[in-house]
């Protein structure tokens, strides 16, 4: 994860965008924190900011559906 965080600050915009997409594949809470920080800090390239926000929404959607599944399974008990 540390390497991906470093890539969020790479001089190359494509590396930053790729890092944002790769972070989405990590542990959801960690991914959310890293992506929120990057999105709030902004980026000189609008494409990178857009990728961070898109991936952040995907992570949030996945977390919500996971929480819903856990909640539903607890009610079944």
Short mmCIF file of C-alpha atoms in Angstrom, two decimals:
data_model
loop_
_atom_site.label_atom_id
_atom_site.label_comp_id
_atom_site.label_asym_id
_atom_site.label_seq_id
_atom_site.Cartn_x
_atom_site.Cartn_y
_atom_site.Cartn_z
CA UNK A 1 0.00 0.00 0.00
CA UNK A 2 2.87 2.39 0.75
CA UNK A 3 4.09 2.09 -2.84
CA UNK A 4 0.64 2.98 -4.14
CA UNK A 5 0.45 6.00 -1.84
CA UNK A 6 3.83 7.11 -3.18
CA UNK A 7 2.50 6.73 -6.73
CA UNK A 8 -0.39 9.09 -5.91
CA UNK A 9 2.30 11.78 -5.76
CA UNK A 10 4.24 10.70 -8.85
CA UNK A 11 5.04 13.48 -11.35
CA UNK A 12 3.34 11.45 -14.12
CA UNK A 13 -0.48 11.87 -14.18
CA UNK A 14 -1.04 8.38 -15.59
CA UNK A 15 0.87 6.90 -12.66
CA UNK A 16 -1.32 8.83 -10.21
CA UNK A 17 -4.51 7.67 -11.96
CA UNK A 18 -3.27 4.08 -12.02
CA UNK A 19 -2.41 4.25 -8.34
CA UNK A 20 -5.92 5.45 -7.52
CA UNK A 21 -7.44 2.54 -9.44
CA UNK A 22 -5.06 0.05 -7.83
CA UNK A 23 -5.81 1.36 -4.34
CA UNK A 24 -9.45 0.41 -4.90
CA UNK A 25 -8.35 -3.23 -4.92
CA UNK A 26 -6.93 -3.03 -1.40
CA UNK A 27 -8.67 -3.16 1.98
CA UNK A 28 -11.77 -0.92 1.63
CA UNK A 29 -11.30 1.26 4.73
CA UNK A 30 -7.67 1.92 3.91
CA UNK A 31 -8.56 2.60 0.28
CA UNK A 32 -11.26 5.04 1.30
CA UNK A 33 -8.90 6.99 3.57
CA UNK A 34 -6.17 7.24 0.92
CA UNK A 35 -8.56 8.20 -1.87
CA UNK A 36 -10.40 10.77 0.26
CA UNK A 37 -7.11 12.40 1.15
CA UNK A 38 -6.06 12.58 -2.50
CA UNK A 39 -9.46 13.87 -3.63
CA UNK A 40 -9.57 16.56 -0.94
CA UNK A 41 -6.00 17.62 -1.69
CA UNK A 42 -6.81 17.93 -5.37
CA UNK A 43 -4.56 17.33 -8.34
CA UNK A 44 -3.36 19.64 -11.10
CA UNK A 45 -4.78 17.17 -13.64
CA UNK A 46 -8.60 17.00 -13.62
CA UNK A 47 -8.43 13.43 -14.96
CA UNK A 48 -6.57 12.27 -11.84
CA UNK A 49 -9.08 13.96 -9.53
CA UNK A 50 -11.90 12.41 -11.54
CA UNK A 51 -10.34 8.95 -11.26
CA UNK A 52 -9.94 9.37 -7.49
CA UNK A 53 -13.57 10.38 -7.09
CA UNK A 54 -14.84 7.61 -9.37
CA UNK A 55 -12.86 4.96 -7.52
CA UNK A 56 -13.90 6.42 -4.16
CA UNK A 57 -17.54 6.01 -5.17
CA UNK A 58 -16.88 2.41 -6.21
CA UNK A 59 -15.23 1.63 -2.88
CA UNK A 60 -18.11 3.26 -0.97
CA UNK A 61 -20.65 1.24 -3.00
CA UNK A 62 -18.78 -2.01 -2.27
CA UNK A 63 -18.55 -1.19 1.44
CA UNK A 64 -22.27 -0.40 1.58
CA UNK A 65 -23.25 -3.69 -0.08
CA UNK A 66 -20.90 -5.62 2.22
CA UNK A 67 -22.43 -3.98 5.28
CA UNK A 68 -25.92 -4.71 3.96
CA UNK A 69 -25.04 -8.40 3.45
CA UNK A 70 -23.60 -8.68 6.96
CA UNK A 71 -26.61 -6.93 8.43
CA UNK A 72 -29.02 -9.20 6.54
CA UNK A 73 -27.20 -12.35 7.63
CA UNK A 74 -27.36 -11.29 11.28
CA UNK A 75 -31.12 -10.83 11.03
CA UNK A 76 -31.44 -14.38 9.73
CA UNK A 77 -30.08 -15.70 13.02
#
